[in-house]
XYZ file of C-alpha atoms in Angstrom:
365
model
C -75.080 -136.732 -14.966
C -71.444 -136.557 -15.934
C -72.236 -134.693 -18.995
C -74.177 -132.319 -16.828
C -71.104 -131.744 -14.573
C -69.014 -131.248 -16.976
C -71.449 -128.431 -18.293
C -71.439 -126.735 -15.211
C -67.614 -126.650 -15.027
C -67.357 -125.181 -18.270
C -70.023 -122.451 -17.537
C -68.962 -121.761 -13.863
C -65.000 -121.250 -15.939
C -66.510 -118.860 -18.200
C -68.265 -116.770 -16.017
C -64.966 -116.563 -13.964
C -63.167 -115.066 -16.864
C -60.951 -118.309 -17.302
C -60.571 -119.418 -21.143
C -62.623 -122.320 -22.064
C -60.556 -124.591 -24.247
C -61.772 -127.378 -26.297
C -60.404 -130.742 -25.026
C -60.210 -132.001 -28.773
C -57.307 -129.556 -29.749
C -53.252 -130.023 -29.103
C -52.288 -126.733 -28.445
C -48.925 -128.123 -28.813
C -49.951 -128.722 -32.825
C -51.650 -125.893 -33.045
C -48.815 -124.125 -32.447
C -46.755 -125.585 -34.949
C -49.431 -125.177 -37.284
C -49.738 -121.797 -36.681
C -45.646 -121.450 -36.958
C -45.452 -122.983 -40.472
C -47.886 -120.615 -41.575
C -46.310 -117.593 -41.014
C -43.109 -119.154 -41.902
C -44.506 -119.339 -45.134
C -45.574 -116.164 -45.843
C -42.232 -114.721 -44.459
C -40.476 -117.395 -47.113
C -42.607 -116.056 -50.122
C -41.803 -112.441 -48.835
C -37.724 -112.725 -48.875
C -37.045 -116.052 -50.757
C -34.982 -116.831 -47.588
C -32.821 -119.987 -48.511
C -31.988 -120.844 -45.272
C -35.542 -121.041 -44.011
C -36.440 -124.213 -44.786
C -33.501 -125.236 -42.504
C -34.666 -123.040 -39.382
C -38.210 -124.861 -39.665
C -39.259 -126.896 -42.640
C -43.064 -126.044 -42.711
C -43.958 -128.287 -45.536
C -42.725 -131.225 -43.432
C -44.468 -130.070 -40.515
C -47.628 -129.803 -41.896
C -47.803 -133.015 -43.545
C -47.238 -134.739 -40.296
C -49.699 -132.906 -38.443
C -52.311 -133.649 -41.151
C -51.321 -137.203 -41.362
C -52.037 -137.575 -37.428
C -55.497 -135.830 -37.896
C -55.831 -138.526 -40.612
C -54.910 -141.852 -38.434
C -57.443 -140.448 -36.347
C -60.093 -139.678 -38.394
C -59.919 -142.935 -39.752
C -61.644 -145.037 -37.021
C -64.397 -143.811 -39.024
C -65.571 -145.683 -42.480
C -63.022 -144.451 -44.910
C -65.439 -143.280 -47.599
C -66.934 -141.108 -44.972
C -63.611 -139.685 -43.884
C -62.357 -138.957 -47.600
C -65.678 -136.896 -48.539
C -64.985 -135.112 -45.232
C -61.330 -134.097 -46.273
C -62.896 -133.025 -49.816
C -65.843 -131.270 -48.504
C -63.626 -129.205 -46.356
C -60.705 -129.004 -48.727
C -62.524 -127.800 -52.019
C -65.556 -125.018 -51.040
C -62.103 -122.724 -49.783
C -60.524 -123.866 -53.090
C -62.763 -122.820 -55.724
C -63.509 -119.642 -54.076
C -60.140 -118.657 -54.047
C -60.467 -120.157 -57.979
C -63.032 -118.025 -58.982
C -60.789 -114.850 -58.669
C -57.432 -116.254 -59.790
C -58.700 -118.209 -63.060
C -61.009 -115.082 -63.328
C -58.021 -112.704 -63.626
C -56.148 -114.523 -65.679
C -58.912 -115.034 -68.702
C -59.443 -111.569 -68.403
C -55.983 -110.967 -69.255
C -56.027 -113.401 -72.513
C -55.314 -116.804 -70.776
C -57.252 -119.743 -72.391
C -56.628 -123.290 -70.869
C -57.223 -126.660 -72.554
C -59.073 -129.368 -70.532
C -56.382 -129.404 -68.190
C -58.892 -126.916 -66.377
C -60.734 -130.193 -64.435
C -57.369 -129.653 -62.022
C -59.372 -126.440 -60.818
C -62.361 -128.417 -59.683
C -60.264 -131.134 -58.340
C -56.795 -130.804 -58.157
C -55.601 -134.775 -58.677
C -52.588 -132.820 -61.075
C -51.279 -129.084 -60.891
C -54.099 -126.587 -62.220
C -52.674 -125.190 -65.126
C -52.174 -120.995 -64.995
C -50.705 -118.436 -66.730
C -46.786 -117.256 -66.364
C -48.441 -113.854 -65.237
C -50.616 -115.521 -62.514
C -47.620 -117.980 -61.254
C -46.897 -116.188 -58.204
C -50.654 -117.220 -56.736
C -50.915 -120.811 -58.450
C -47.633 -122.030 -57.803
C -48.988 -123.119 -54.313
C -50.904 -125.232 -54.896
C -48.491 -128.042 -54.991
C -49.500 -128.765 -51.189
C -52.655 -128.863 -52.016
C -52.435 -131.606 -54.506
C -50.065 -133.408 -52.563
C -52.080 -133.266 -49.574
C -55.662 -134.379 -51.443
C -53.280 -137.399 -52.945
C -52.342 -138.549 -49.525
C -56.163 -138.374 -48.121
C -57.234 -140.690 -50.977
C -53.885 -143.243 -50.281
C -54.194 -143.201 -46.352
C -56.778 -145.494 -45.876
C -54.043 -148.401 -47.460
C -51.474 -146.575 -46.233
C -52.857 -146.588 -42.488
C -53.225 -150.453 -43.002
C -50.024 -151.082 -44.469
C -48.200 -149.045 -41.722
C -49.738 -150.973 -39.281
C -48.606 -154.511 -40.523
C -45.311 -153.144 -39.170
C -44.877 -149.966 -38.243
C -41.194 -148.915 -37.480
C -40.137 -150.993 -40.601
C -42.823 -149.420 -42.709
C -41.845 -145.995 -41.351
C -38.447 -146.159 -42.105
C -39.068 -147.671 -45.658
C -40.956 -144.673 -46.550
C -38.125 -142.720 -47.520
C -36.662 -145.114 -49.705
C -39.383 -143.892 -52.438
C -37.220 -140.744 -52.452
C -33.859 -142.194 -52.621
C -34.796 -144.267 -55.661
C -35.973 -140.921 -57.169
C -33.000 -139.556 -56.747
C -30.360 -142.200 -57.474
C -31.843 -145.056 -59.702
C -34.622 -143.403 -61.542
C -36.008 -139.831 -62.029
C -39.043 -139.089 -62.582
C -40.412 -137.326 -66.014
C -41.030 -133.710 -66.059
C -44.673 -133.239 -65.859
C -47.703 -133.589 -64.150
C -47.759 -137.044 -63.079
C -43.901 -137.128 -62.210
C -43.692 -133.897 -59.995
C -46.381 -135.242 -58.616
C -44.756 -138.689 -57.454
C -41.436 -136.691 -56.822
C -43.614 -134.636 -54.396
C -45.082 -137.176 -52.704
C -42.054 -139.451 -51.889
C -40.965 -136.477 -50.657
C -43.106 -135.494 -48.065
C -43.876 -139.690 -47.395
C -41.861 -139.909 -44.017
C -43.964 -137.066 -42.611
C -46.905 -137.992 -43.422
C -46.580 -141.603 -41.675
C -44.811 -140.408 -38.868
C -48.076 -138.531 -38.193
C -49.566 -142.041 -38.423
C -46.945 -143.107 -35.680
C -47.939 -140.369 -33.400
C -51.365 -141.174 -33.450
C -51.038 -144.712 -32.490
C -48.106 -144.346 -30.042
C -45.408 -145.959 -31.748
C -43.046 -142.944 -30.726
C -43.216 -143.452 -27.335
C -41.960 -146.684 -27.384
C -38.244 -146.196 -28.897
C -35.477 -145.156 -26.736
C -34.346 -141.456 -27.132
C -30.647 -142.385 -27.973
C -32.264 -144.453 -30.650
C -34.782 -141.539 -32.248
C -32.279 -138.615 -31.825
C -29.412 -140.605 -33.222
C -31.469 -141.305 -36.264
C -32.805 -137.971 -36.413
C -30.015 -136.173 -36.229
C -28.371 -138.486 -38.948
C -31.092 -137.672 -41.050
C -30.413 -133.650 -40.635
C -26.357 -134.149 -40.984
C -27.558 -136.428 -44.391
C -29.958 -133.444 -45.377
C -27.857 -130.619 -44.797
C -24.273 -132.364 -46.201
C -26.322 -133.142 -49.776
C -27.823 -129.410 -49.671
C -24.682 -127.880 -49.285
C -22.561 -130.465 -51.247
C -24.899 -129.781 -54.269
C -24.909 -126.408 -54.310
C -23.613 -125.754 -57.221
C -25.361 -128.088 -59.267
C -29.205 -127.051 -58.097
C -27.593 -122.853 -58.164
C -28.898 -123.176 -54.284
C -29.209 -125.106 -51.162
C -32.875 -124.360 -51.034
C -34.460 -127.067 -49.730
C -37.621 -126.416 -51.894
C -35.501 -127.224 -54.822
C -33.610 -130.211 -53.707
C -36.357 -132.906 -52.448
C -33.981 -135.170 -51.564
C -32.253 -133.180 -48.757
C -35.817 -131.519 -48.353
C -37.409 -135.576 -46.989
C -33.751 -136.161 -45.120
C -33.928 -132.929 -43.373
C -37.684 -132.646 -42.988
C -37.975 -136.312 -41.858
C -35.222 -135.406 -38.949
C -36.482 -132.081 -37.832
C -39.961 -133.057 -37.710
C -39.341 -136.612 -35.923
C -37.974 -134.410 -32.811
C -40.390 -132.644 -32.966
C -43.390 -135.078 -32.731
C -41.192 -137.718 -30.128
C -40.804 -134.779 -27.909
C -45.179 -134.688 -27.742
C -44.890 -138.220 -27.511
C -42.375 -138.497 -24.811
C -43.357 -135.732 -22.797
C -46.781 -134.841 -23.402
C -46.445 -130.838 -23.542
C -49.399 -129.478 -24.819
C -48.642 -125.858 -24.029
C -50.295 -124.694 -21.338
C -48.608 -121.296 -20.416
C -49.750 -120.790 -23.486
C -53.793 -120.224 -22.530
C -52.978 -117.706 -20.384
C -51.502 -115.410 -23.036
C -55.340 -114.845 -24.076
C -54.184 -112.581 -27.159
C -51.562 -115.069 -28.514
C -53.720 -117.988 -27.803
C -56.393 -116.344 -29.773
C -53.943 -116.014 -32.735
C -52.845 -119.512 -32.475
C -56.863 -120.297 -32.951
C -57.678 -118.476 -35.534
C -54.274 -119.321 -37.557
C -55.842 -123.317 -36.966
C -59.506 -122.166 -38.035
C -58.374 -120.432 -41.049
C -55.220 -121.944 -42.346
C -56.577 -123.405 -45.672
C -57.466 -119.890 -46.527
C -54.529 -118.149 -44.929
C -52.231 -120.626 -47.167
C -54.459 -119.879 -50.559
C -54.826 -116.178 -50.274
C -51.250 -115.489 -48.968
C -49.332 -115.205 -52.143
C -52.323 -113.054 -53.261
C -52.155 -110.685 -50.406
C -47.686 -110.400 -51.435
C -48.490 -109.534 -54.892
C -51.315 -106.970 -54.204
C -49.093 -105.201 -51.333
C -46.771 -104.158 -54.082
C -48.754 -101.902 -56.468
C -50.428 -100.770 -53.206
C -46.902 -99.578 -51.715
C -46.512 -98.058 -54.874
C -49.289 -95.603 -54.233
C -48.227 -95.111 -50.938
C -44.940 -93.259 -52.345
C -47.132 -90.433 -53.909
C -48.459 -89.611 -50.372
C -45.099 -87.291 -48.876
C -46.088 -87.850 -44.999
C -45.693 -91.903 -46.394
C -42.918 -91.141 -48.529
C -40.961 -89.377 -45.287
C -42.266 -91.560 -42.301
C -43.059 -94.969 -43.296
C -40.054 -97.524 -44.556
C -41.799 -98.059 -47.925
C -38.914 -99.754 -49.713
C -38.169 -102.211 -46.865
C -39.162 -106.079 -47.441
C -40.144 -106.125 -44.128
C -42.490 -103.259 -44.822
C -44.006 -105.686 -47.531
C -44.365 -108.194 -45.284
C -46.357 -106.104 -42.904
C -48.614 -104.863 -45.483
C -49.334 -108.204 -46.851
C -50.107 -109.786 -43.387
C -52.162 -106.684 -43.317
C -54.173 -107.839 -46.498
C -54.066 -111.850 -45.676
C -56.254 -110.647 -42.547
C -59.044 -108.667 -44.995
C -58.808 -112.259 -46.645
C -59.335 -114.257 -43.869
C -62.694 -111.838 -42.714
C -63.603 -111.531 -46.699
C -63.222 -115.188 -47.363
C -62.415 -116.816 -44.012
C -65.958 -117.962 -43.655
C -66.197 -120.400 -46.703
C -64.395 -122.750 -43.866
C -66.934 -122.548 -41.900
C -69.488 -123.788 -44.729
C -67.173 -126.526 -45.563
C -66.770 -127.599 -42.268
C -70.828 -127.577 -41.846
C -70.301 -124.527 -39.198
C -72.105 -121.767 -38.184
C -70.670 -119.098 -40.637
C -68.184 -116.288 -38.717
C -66.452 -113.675 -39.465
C -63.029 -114.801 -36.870
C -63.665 -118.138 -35.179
C-alpha cells in the first residue's frame, strides 16, 4: 500500500511538471562531483598551478567514492568489488581500444606490461606521443586499489574511527620524511595512495556519522591547520619541486586536500544541505545529472577531446569569417572547443556506462 502511494505521488509530480528526483542521490555530492570534473578539464586546458588550491578535485573525489564505498559495503564484499570492476572496466577498455590502437599504429610496441590495460593494478604503459591521454589514468589505478583494500580498511576504521582517521595521513608523512618510495610502478603507486588515504576514509566517516559528532571548533581548527600545513610546505618548497603545484608535491597535496575536503563533508554532516534550490534550476540540475551518469567517461575521454581541439582549431584558421570573428588563439577558445568534443564523447561512448552498470543503454541519462 505504501509502495503504491508513493507511486502515485511520483506520477501525480510528473504530470504536474515538478522534477522527479531520485531519493538515492545527494545532490549536495553530486554537485561536487560534477565541480571536480570540470575543474579538471579546465586544469588540463591552462596547467593552472593555483587550481588545485581553489578546489582540489582529486581529494574530492576520493572522498565521495569512499562514502559510496562504506555504503555499498553492507553488501558481501566479493559482490561489491565485482560491482566496482564491472562498472569501472567496460568504460575503460573502450576508451583502450582507441588509445593503444593509435599508438601501435604509430610504431609503439609494449612488453607484457600491457595486462595494466585490461586491469590497471600498475600504470598502463604508453608511448611519450600518447602521454597526454594515458597520463590519467593514475586515478584510475588508485581508485581500483582502494576498492580492493576497503573491505579491511572499512573494518579497521571502525575499530576506532577518529584515531584511525587521523593516522591515515601518517602513511604520507613517512613518505616524505623517513623513507621515499622507488621510482616505478609499485612506488608511485604507494606514494599515490598515501596520498589520497585521508580522503578516502573520511568518506568512510561520513557514511557512518562520525562527523557529526565532533565539535566545529575542533574540525575547523584541525582543518584549517591542515590547509596553513599544506599551503606553507607548497610555497616553502617552491623552489625545490620548480612549482607549488599541488599535483607535484603529494605531501602538501594530502595536507591541503585532507583540510579542504574535511569542511567540506562536516558541513553535509552538520547541516544536512542537500541542495535543493538547486532542482528548480531544471537546466543546471540536468547538467549536474548527467556530469554524475557519465563521469567515468567524461574523466577518460577529456584529455582526448584537449588534444583533438588543437589540430581542429588549426583548420579553423584557413576559414577567414573564423580567422576574423572567432578568438581562435585564445585558451579559453580551446577549452570551449574541447568541452564541445567531450560532449560527442559522452553521446559516442557515454552509453558503455550504461552496459556496465546493467542499464538500459541511452544516449544522455
Amino acid at each position: 500500500m505504501g509502495a503504491h502511494r508513493k507511486g502515485a505521488v511520483r506520477a501525480a509530480r510528473a504530470a504536474e511538471g515538478a522534477p522527479v528526483r531520485d531519493r538515492g542521490r545527494d545532490r549536495y555530492f553530486d554537485t561536487l562531483r560534477a565541480l571536480a570534473l570540470v575543474r579538471v578539464v579546465a586544469y588540463h586546458a591552462f596547467g593552472w598551478p593555483w587550481a588545485g588550491l581553489v578546489f582540489p578535485s582529486m581529494g574530492v573525489m576520493f572522498a565521495l567514492a569512499g562514502t559510496l564505498m562504506a555504503r555499498s559495503l553492507q553488501r558481501p564484499a566479493s559482490a561489491v568489488i565485482r560491482s566496482r570492476l564491472r562498472r569501472l572496466l567496460p568504460p575503460f577498455w573502450c576508451w583502450g581500444l582507441f588509445v593503444v590502437g593509435a599508438m601501435l599504429a604509430r610504431g609503439w610496441m609494449p612488453g607484457w606490461q600491457i595486462v595494466y590495460w585490461v586491469v590497471p593494478l600498475g600504470d598502463p604503459p604508453g608511448s611519450a606521443w600518447g602521454e597526454q591521454a594515458w597520463e590519467i589514468l593514475w586515478y584510475l589505478r588508485t581508485y581500483l586499489w582502494f576498492v580492493l583494500l576497503s573491505p579491511v580498511l572499512l573494518r579497521v576504521f571502525r575499530l576506532a574511527p577518529v584515531p584511525v582517521l587521523l593516522l591515515s595521513l601518517a602513511p604520507i608523512a613517512a613518505f616524505q620524511f623517513l623513507w621515499q618510495p622507488p621510482e616505478n610502478r609499485f612506488g608511485t603507486g604507494l606514494l599515490d595512495l598515501a596520498t589520497y588515504l585521508f580522503c578516502w576514509v573520511l568518506g568512510f566517516a561520513h557514511r557512518d556519522g562520525v562527523l557529526a559528532r565532533p565539535r566545529p571548533v575542533a574540525v575547523v581548527a584541525l582543518s584549517l591547520g591542515a590547509l596553513a600545513c599544506g599551503a606553507w610546505y607548497a610555497f616553502a618548497h617552491r623552489a625545490e619541486y620548480g612549482t607549488y603545484d599541488l599535483d607535484d608535491i603529494p605531501f602538501a597535496q594530502a595536507l591541503w586536500s585532507a583540510g579542504f575536503v574535511t569542511l567540506l563533508m562536516y558541513s553535509k554532516a552538520r547541516l544536512g544541505s542537500d541542495f535543493p534550490g538547486l532542482v528548480r534550476l531544471r537546466r543546471l540540475d540536468r547538467l549536474v545529472s548527467v556530469f554524475n551518469a557519465r563521469a567515468v567517461t567524461v574523466y577518460l575521454w577529456h584529455e582526448l577531446a584537449l588534444v583533438l581541439a588543437v589540430p581542429l582549431i588549426d583548420r579553423f584558421w584557413e576559414v577567414p569569417a573564423f580567422e576574423a570573428y572567432l578568438p581562435l588563439g585564445s585558451q579559453w577558445f580551446l577549452l570551449a572547443v574541447g568541452w564541445v568534443l567531450i560532449a560527442v564523447f559522452v553521446l559516442l561512448f557515454g552509453w558503455v556506462e550504461d552496459v556496465a552498470a546493467r542499464r538500459r543503454p541511452r544516449l544522455l541519462p
